[in-house]
């Protein structure tokens, strides 16, 4: 239990930013976007927290412009790496055995989402934890043309990274004593972001 608590504390947005700064933000966004073992990382809440801290740059030292550009590039490149990984494995991906960091249920969930929404799934998945990580991998395995994939990837990466970061930034700028509300809002973002995936999973089993 202590080990789990320590791990969760380690990957918390506040700890990532405090320990690694902007480099940590960019690294997490990249890993969550395209590396299959990055599905547990806190992309949404991390960007929101980074945007919030950027609104108080005098004390945090976090630059909004650097976070926006860095996270957007990391998101796009990360998805492209995920696509390349899926394309290289092809249909073998669906028979790959489960491991500590790879679960077939995540691939199945992302595949069903991709089959339902087509290319738009690359954009929509940006706002769905776990699916966000595996959608580009599935797109590559399904043989989606890279030119089409890249278009959706750029749009999704831009809207997600800029949207979540600016949401935190304007929250910090517009609400008095905003620091008192950051934790509950971050928790709410995590819960809300998981709702579409949970709904889709329940619906697929009915």
GROMACS .gro file of N, CA, C and O in nm, residues 7-96:
model
  360
    7UNK      N    1   0.426   0.564  -0.538
    7UNK     CA    2   0.426   0.572  -0.684
    7UNK      C    3   0.329   0.680  -0.732
    7UNK      O    4   0.363   0.760  -0.820
    8UNK      N    5   0.208   0.683  -0.673
    8UNK     CA    6   0.108   0.783  -0.713
    8UNK      C    7   0.156   0.923  -0.681
    8UNK      O    8   0.131   1.018  -0.758
    9UNK      N    9   0.225   0.938  -0.570
    9UNK     CA   10   0.280   1.068  -0.533
    9UNK      C   11   0.389   1.109  -0.632
    9UNK      O   12   0.400   1.226  -0.669
   10UNK      N   13   0.467   1.009  -0.676
   10UNK     CA   14   0.577   1.036  -0.768
   10UNK      C   15   0.526   1.086  -0.903
   10UNK      O   16   0.587   1.176  -0.964
   11UNK      N   17   0.415   1.027  -0.953
   11UNK     CA   18   0.364   1.067  -1.084
   11UNK      C   19   0.256   1.175  -1.075
   11UNK      O   20   0.190   1.205  -1.174
   12UNK      N   21   0.238   1.234  -0.958
   12UNK     CA   22   0.140   1.342  -0.945
   12UNK      C   23   0.189   1.463  -1.023
   12UNK      O   24   0.311   1.487  -1.031
   13UNK      N   25   0.097   1.541  -1.082
   13UNK     CA   26   0.139   1.658  -1.160
   13UNK      C   27   0.229   1.753  -1.083
   13UNK      O   28   0.330   1.801  -1.135
   14UNK      N   29   0.194   1.780  -0.957
   14UNK     CA   30   0.273   1.873  -0.876
   14UNK      C   31   0.416   1.824  -0.858
   14UNK      O   32   0.513   1.902  -0.869
   15UNK      N   33   0.434   1.693  -0.834
   15UNK     CA   34   0.568   1.639  -0.813
   15UNK      C   35   0.648   1.636  -0.942
   15UNK      O   36   0.769   1.666  -0.941
   16UNK      N   37   0.583   1.600  -1.052
   16UNK     CA   38   0.653   1.598  -1.182
   16UNK      C   39   0.706   1.736  -1.216
   16UNK      O   40   0.822   1.753  -1.255
   17UNK      N   41   0.622   1.838  -1.198
   17UNK     CA   42   0.662   1.974  -1.232
   17UNK      C   43   0.769   2.025  -1.135
   17UNK      O   44   0.867   2.087  -1.176
   18UNK      N   45   0.750   1.997  -1.006
   18UNK     CA   46   0.847   2.043  -0.906
   18UNK      C   47   0.983   1.976  -0.925
   18UNK      O   48   1.087   2.039  -0.907
   19UNK      N   49   0.982   1.849  -0.963
   19UNK     CA   50   1.107   1.774  -0.975
   19UNK      C   51   1.177   1.793  -1.109
   19UNK      O   52   1.299   1.803  -1.116
   20UNK      N   53   1.098   1.797  -1.217
   20UNK     CA   54   1.156   1.796  -1.352
   20UNK      C   55   1.128   1.920  -1.434
   20UNK      O   56   1.185   1.936  -1.543
   21UNK      N   57   1.036   2.005  -1.387
   21UNK     CA   58   1.005   2.128  -1.459
   21UNK      C   59   0.941   2.102  -1.595
   21UNK      O   60   0.873   2.001  -1.615
   22UNK      N   61   0.967   2.193  -1.688
   22UNK     CA   62   0.906   2.183  -1.821
   22UNK      C   63   0.952   2.059  -1.895
   22UNK      O   64   0.875   1.998  -1.971
   23UNK      N   65   1.076   2.018  -1.873
   23UNK     CA   66   1.128   1.896  -1.937
   23UNK      C   67   1.042   1.776  -1.896
   23UNK      O   68   1.010   1.689  -1.979
   24UNK      N   69   1.004   1.771  -1.770
   24UNK     CA   70   0.920   1.662  -1.721
   24UNK      C   71   0.783   1.664  -1.786
   24UNK      O   72   0.727   1.559  -1.820
   25UNK      N   73   0.726   1.783  -1.803
   25UNK     CA   74   0.595   1.797  -1.867
   25UNK      C   75   0.601   1.744  -2.009
   25UNK      O   76   0.517   1.663  -2.052
   26UNK      N   77   0.701   1.786  -2.084
   26UNK     CA   78   0.716   1.744  -2.224
   26UNK      C   79   0.739   1.594  -2.233
   26UNK      O   80   0.681   1.525  -2.318
   27UNK      N   81   0.822   1.540  -2.143
   27UNK     CA   82   0.852   1.396  -2.145
   27UNK      C   83   0.728   1.313  -2.116
   27UNK      O   84   0.704   1.211  -2.181
   28UNK      N   85   0.647   1.357  -2.019
   28UNK     CA   86   0.526   1.283  -1.983
   28UNK      C   87   0.425   1.287  -2.098
   28UNK      O   88   0.363   1.185  -2.132
   29UNK      N   89   0.407   1.403  -2.158
   29UNK     CA   90   0.313   1.416  -2.271
   29UNK      C   91   0.356   1.325  -2.386
   29UNK      O   92   0.273   1.257  -2.447
   30UNK      N   93   0.485   1.323  -2.414
   30UNK     CA   94   0.536   1.236  -2.521
   30UNK      C   95   0.510   1.090  -2.488
   30UNK      O   96   0.458   1.014  -2.571
   31UNK      N   97   0.546   1.048  -2.366
   31UNK     CA   98   0.532   0.908  -2.327
   31UNK      C   99   0.386   0.865  -2.326
   31UNK      O  100   0.352   0.755  -2.373
   32UNK      N  101   0.297   0.949  -2.273
   32UNK     CA  102   0.156   0.911  -2.266
   32UNK      C  103   0.093   0.907  -2.405
   32UNK      O  104  -0.001   0.832  -2.429
   33UNK      N  105   0.145   0.986  -2.497
   33UNK     CA  106   0.087   0.993  -2.631
   33UNK      C  107   0.125   0.875  -2.720
   33UNK      O  108   0.046   0.836  -2.806
   34UNK      N  109   0.244   0.819  -2.701
   34UNK     CA  110   0.286   0.719  -2.798
   34UNK      C  111   0.356   0.595  -2.749
   34UNK      O  112   0.381   0.503  -2.826
   35UNK      N  113   0.389   0.588  -2.619
   35UNK     CA  114   0.455   0.470  -2.566
   35UNK      C  115   0.354   0.389  -2.487
   35UNK      O  116   0.294   0.440  -2.394
   36UNK      N  117   0.335   0.262  -2.522
   36UNK     CA  118   0.224   0.185  -2.465
   36UNK      C  119   0.232   0.173  -2.313
   36UNK      O  120   0.130   0.154  -2.247
   37UNK      N  121   0.352   0.190  -2.254
   37UNK     CA  122   0.363   0.183  -2.108
   37UNK      C  123   0.334   0.318  -2.041
   37UNK      O  124   0.341   0.328  -1.919
   38UNK      N  125   0.300   0.419  -2.122
   38UNK     CA  126   0.274   0.551  -2.065
   38UNK      C  127   0.128   0.579  -2.038
   38UNK      O  128   0.090   0.692  -2.005
   39UNK      N  129   0.042   0.476  -2.050
   39UNK     CA  130  -0.102   0.498  -2.039
   39UNK      C  131  -0.145   0.546  -1.900
   39UNK      O  132  -0.252   0.605  -1.885
   40UNK      N  133  -0.063   0.520  -1.798
   40UNK     CA  134  -0.103   0.557  -1.661
   40UNK      C  135  -0.061   0.700  -1.624
   40UNK      O  136  -0.093   0.747  -1.514
   41UNK      N  137   0.009   0.767  -1.713
   41UNK     CA  138   0.060   0.901  -1.681
   41UNK      C  139  -0.051   1.007  -1.687
   41UNK      O  140  -0.146   0.993  -1.764
   42UNK      N  141  -0.039   1.114  -1.607
   42UNK     CA  142  -0.148   1.212  -1.590
   42UNK      C  143  -0.144   1.329  -1.687
   42UNK      O  144  -0.126   1.444  -1.648
   43UNK      N  145  -0.163   1.302  -1.817
   43UNK     CA  146  -0.152   1.406  -1.918
   43UNK      C  147  -0.245   1.524  -1.898
   43UNK      O  148  -0.201   1.641  -1.896
   44UNK      N  149  -0.375   1.499  -1.884
   44UNK     CA  150  -0.473   1.607  -1.871
   44UNK      C  151  -0.445   1.695  -1.750
   44UNK      O  152  -0.434   1.818  -1.762
   45UNK      N  153  -0.436   1.633  -1.633
   45UNK     CA  154  -0.416   1.709  -1.510
   45UNK      C  155  -0.279   1.775  -1.507
   45UNK      O  156  -0.262   1.883  -1.448
   46UNK      N  157  -0.179   1.713  -1.571
   46UNK     CA  158  -0.046   1.772  -1.575
   46UNK      C  159  -0.047   1.902  -1.655
   46UNK      O  160   0.010   2.003  -1.612
   47UNK      N  161  -0.112   1.901  -1.771
   47UNK     CA  162  -0.117   2.022  -1.854
   47UNK      C  163  -0.198   2.131  -1.786
   47UNK      O  164  -0.162   2.249  -1.792
   48UNK      N  165  -0.308   2.093  -1.723
   48UNK     CA  166  -0.389   2.192  -1.650
   48UNK      C  167  -0.305   2.256  -1.539
   48UNK      O  168  -0.304   2.378  -1.523
   49UNK      N  169  -0.235   2.173  -1.462
   49UNK     CA  170  -0.153   2.223  -1.352
   49UNK      C  171  -0.040   2.311  -1.404
   49UNK      O  172  -0.008   2.415  -1.346
   50UNK      N  173   0.021   2.270  -1.516
   50UNK     CA  174   0.128   2.349  -1.576
   50UNK      C  175   0.076   2.486  -1.620
   50UNK      O  176   0.142   2.589  -1.600
   51UNK      N  177  -0.043   2.488  -1.681
   51UNK     CA  178  -0.103   2.614  -1.722
   51UNK      C  179  -0.132   2.703  -1.603
   51UNK      O  180  -0.109   2.825  -1.606
   52UNK      N  181  -0.183   2.641  -1.497
   52UNK     CA  182  -0.213   2.717  -1.375
   52UNK      C  183  -0.086   2.779  -1.318
   52UNK      O  184  -0.082   2.898  -1.282
   53UNK      N  185   0.021   2.700  -1.308
   53UNK     CA  186   0.147   2.751  -1.255
   53UNK      C  187   0.206   2.859  -1.344
   53UNK      O  188   0.269   2.953  -1.296
   54UNK      N  189   0.185   2.845  -1.476
   54UNK     CA  190   0.235   2.947  -1.569
   54UNK      C  191   0.167   3.082  -1.549
   54UNK      O  192   0.223   3.186  -1.583
   55UNK      N  193   0.047   3.080  -1.490
   55UNK     CA  194  -0.024   3.207  -1.464
   55UNK      C  195   0.042   3.283  -1.349
   55UNK      O  196   0.013   3.400  -1.327
   56UNK      N  197   0.129   3.214  -1.275
   56UNK     CA  198   0.203   3.279  -1.166
   56UNK      C  199   0.352   3.262  -1.192
   56UNK      O  200   0.426   3.217  -1.105
   57UNK      N  201   0.394   3.297  -1.313
   57UNK     CA  202   0.533   3.272  -1.355
   57UNK      C  203   0.633   3.339  -1.263
   57UNK      O  204   0.746   3.293  -1.247
   58UNK      N  205   0.593   3.448  -1.197
   58UNK     CA  206   0.684   3.518  -1.109
   58UNK      C  207   0.733   3.427  -0.996
   58UNK      O  208   0.847   3.438  -0.950
   59UNK      N  209   0.646   3.338  -0.950
   59UNK     CA  210   0.684   3.248  -0.840
   59UNK      C  211   0.713   3.106  -0.887
   59UNK      O  212   0.788   3.033  -0.822
   60UNK      N  213   0.652   3.064  -0.998
   60UNK     CA  214   0.669   2.925  -1.043
   60UNK      C  215   0.784   2.908  -1.141
   60UNK      O  216   0.845   2.801  -1.149
   61UNK      N  217   0.813   3.012  -1.219
   61UNK     CA  218   0.917   3.002  -1.320
   61UNK      C  219   0.877   2.922  -1.442
   61UNK      O  220   0.960   2.891  -1.527
   62UNK      N  221   0.748   2.886  -1.454
   62UNK     CA  222   0.698   2.808  -1.567
   62UNK      C  223   0.649   2.902  -1.677
   62UNK      O  224   0.560   2.985  -1.654
   63UNK      N  225   0.707   2.891  -1.795
   63UNK     CA  226   0.668   2.976  -1.908
   63UNK      C  227   0.553   2.915  -1.986
   63UNK      O  228   0.563   2.800  -2.031
   64UNK      N  229   0.445   2.992  -2.004
   64UNK     CA  230   0.329   2.944  -2.078
   64UNK      C  231   0.366   2.908  -2.221
   64UNK      O  232   0.327   2.802  -2.271
   65UNK      N  233   0.440   2.993  -2.289
   65UNK     CA  234   0.476   2.970  -2.429
   65UNK      C  235   0.557   2.842  -2.444
   65UNK      O  236   0.533   2.761  -2.535
   66UNK      N  237   0.652   2.822  -2.355
   66UNK     CA  238   0.736   2.701  -2.362
   66UNK      C  239   0.652   2.576  -2.340
   66UNK      O  240   0.668   2.475  -2.411
   67UNK      N  241   0.560   2.581  -2.243
   67UNK     CA  242   0.474   2.465  -2.216
   67UNK      C  243   0.384   2.438  -2.336
   67UNK      O  244   0.368   2.322  -2.377
   68UNK      N  245   0.323   2.542  -2.392
   68UNK     CA  246   0.232   2.525  -2.506
   68UNK      C  247   0.303   2.462  -2.625
   68UNK      O  248   0.257   2.361  -2.680
   69UNK      N  249   0.414   2.521  -2.665
   69UNK     CA  250   0.486   2.472  -2.783
   69UNK      C  251   0.547   2.335  -2.757
   69UNK      O  252   0.535   2.242  -2.838
   70UNK      N  253   0.611   2.321  -2.640
   70UNK     CA  254   0.677   2.195  -2.608
   70UNK      C  255   0.579   2.079  -2.597
   70UNK      O  256   0.604   1.970  -2.651
   71UNK      N  257   0.466   2.099  -2.529
   71UNK     CA  258   0.369   1.991  -2.511
   71UNK      C  259   0.299   1.957  -2.642
   71UNK      O  260   0.268   1.840  -2.668
   72UNK      N  261   0.275   2.056  -2.726
   72UNK     CA  262   0.210   2.031  -2.854
   72UNK      C  263   0.300   1.945  -2.944
   72UNK      O  264   0.256   1.846  -3.003
   73UNK      N  265   0.427   1.982  -2.953
   73UNK     CA  266   0.522   1.905  -3.033
   73UNK      C  267   0.536   1.763  -2.978
   73UNK      O  268   0.537   1.665  -3.052
   74UNK      N  269   0.545   1.753  -2.844
   74UNK     CA  270   0.560   1.622  -2.781
   74UNK      C  271   0.439   1.533  -2.808
   74UNK      O  272   0.453   1.412  -2.831
   75UNK      N  273   0.319   1.593  -2.804
   75UNK     CA  274   0.197   1.517  -2.830
   75UNK      C  275   0.194   1.464  -2.973
   75UNK      O  276   0.160   1.348  -2.997
   76UNK      N  277   0.230   1.548  -3.067
   76UNK     CA  278   0.227   1.510  -3.209
   76UNK      C  279   0.334   1.404  -3.239
   76UNK      O  280   0.307   1.302  -3.305
   77UNK      N  281   0.456   1.428  -3.191
   77UNK     CA  282   0.565   1.332  -3.214
   77UNK      C  283   0.534   1.200  -3.143
   77UNK      O  284   0.558   1.091  -3.197
   78UNK      N  285   0.480   1.209  -3.021
   78UNK     CA  286   0.446   1.088  -2.947
   78UNK      C  287   0.346   1.002  -3.021
   78UNK      O  288   0.363   0.879  -3.031
   79UNK      N  289   0.241   1.064  -3.073
   79UNK     CA  290   0.142   0.988  -3.149
   79UNK      C  291   0.203   0.926  -3.274
   79UNK      O  292   0.167   0.814  -3.314
   80UNK      N  293   0.295   0.997  -3.338
   80UNK     CA  294   0.360   0.943  -3.458
   80UNK      C  295   0.445   0.822  -3.424
   80UNK      O  296   0.451   0.725  -3.501
   81UNK      N  297   0.509   0.824  -3.307
   81UNK     CA  298   0.588   0.709  -3.262
   81UNK      C  299   0.494   0.591  -3.235
   81UNK      O  300   0.524   0.477  -3.271
   82UNK      N  301   0.379   0.619  -3.172
   82UNK     CA  302   0.281   0.514  -3.147
   82UNK      C  303   0.230   0.453  -3.277
   82UNK      O  304   0.215   0.331  -3.288
   83UNK      N  305   0.204   0.538  -3.376
   83UNK     CA  306   0.159   0.491  -3.508
   83UNK      C  307   0.265   0.399  -3.571
   83UNK      O  308   0.233   0.291  -3.622
   84UNK      N  309   0.392   0.442  -3.565
   84UNK     CA  310   0.501   0.363  -3.623
   84UNK      C  311   0.514   0.228  -3.552
   84UNK      O  312   0.538   0.125  -3.616
   85UNK      N  313   0.494   0.229  -3.420
   85UNK     CA  314   0.501   0.104  -3.343
   85UNK      C  315   0.390   0.010  -3.386
   85UNK      O  316   0.413  -0.110  -3.409
   86UNK      N  317   0.269   0.062  -3.399
   86UNK     CA  318   0.156  -0.021  -3.442
   86UNK      C  319   0.173  -0.072  -3.583
   86UNK      O  320   0.142  -0.188  -3.613
   87UNK      N  321   0.226   0.012  -3.671
   87UNK     CA  322   0.245  -0.029  -3.810
   87UNK      C  323   0.351  -0.138  -3.822
   87UNK      O  324   0.339  -0.230  -3.904
   88UNK      N  325   0.453  -0.130  -3.739
   88UNK     CA  326   0.560  -0.230  -3.745
   88UNK      C  327   0.514  -0.366  -3.694
   88UNK      O  328   0.557  -0.470  -3.744
   89UNK      N  329   0.424  -0.364  -3.596
   89UNK     CA  330   0.373  -0.490  -3.542
   89UNK      C  331   0.258  -0.546  -3.624
   89UNK      O  332   0.241  -0.667  -3.635
   90UNK      N  333   0.175  -0.454  -3.681
   90UNK     CA  334   0.062  -0.498  -3.761
   90UNK      C  335  -0.035  -0.584  -3.681
   90UNK      O  336  -0.061  -0.559  -3.564
   91UNK      N  337  -0.085  -0.688  -3.743
   91UNK     CA  338  -0.185  -0.774  -3.679
   91UNK      C  339  -0.126  -0.855  -3.564
   91UNK      O  340  -0.201  -0.906  -3.480
   92UNK      N  341   0.007  -0.865  -3.556
   92UNK     CA  342   0.068  -0.936  -3.444
   92UNK      C  343   0.036  -0.869  -3.311
   92UNK      O  344   0.041  -0.932  -3.206
   93UNK      N  345   0.003  -0.742  -3.318
   93UNK     CA  346  -0.029  -0.666  -3.197
   93UNK      C  347  -0.146  -0.729  -3.123
   93UNK      O  348  -0.149  -0.730  -3.000
   94UNK      N  349  -0.243  -0.784  -3.199
   94UNK     CA  350  -0.365  -0.838  -3.137
   94UNK      C  351  -0.345  -0.975  -3.073
   94UNK      O  352  -0.433  -1.024  -3.003
   95UNK      N  353  -0.229  -1.035  -3.097
   95UNK     CA  354  -0.200  -1.163  -3.032
   95UNK      C  355  -0.083  -1.151  -2.934
   95UNK      O  356  -0.038  -1.250  -2.878
   96UNK      N  357  -0.038  -1.028  -2.913
   96UNK     CA  358   0.072  -1.004  -2.819
   96UNK      C  359   0.025  -1.039  -2.677
   96UNK      O  360  -0.081  -0.994  -2.634
   0.00000   0.00000   0.00000
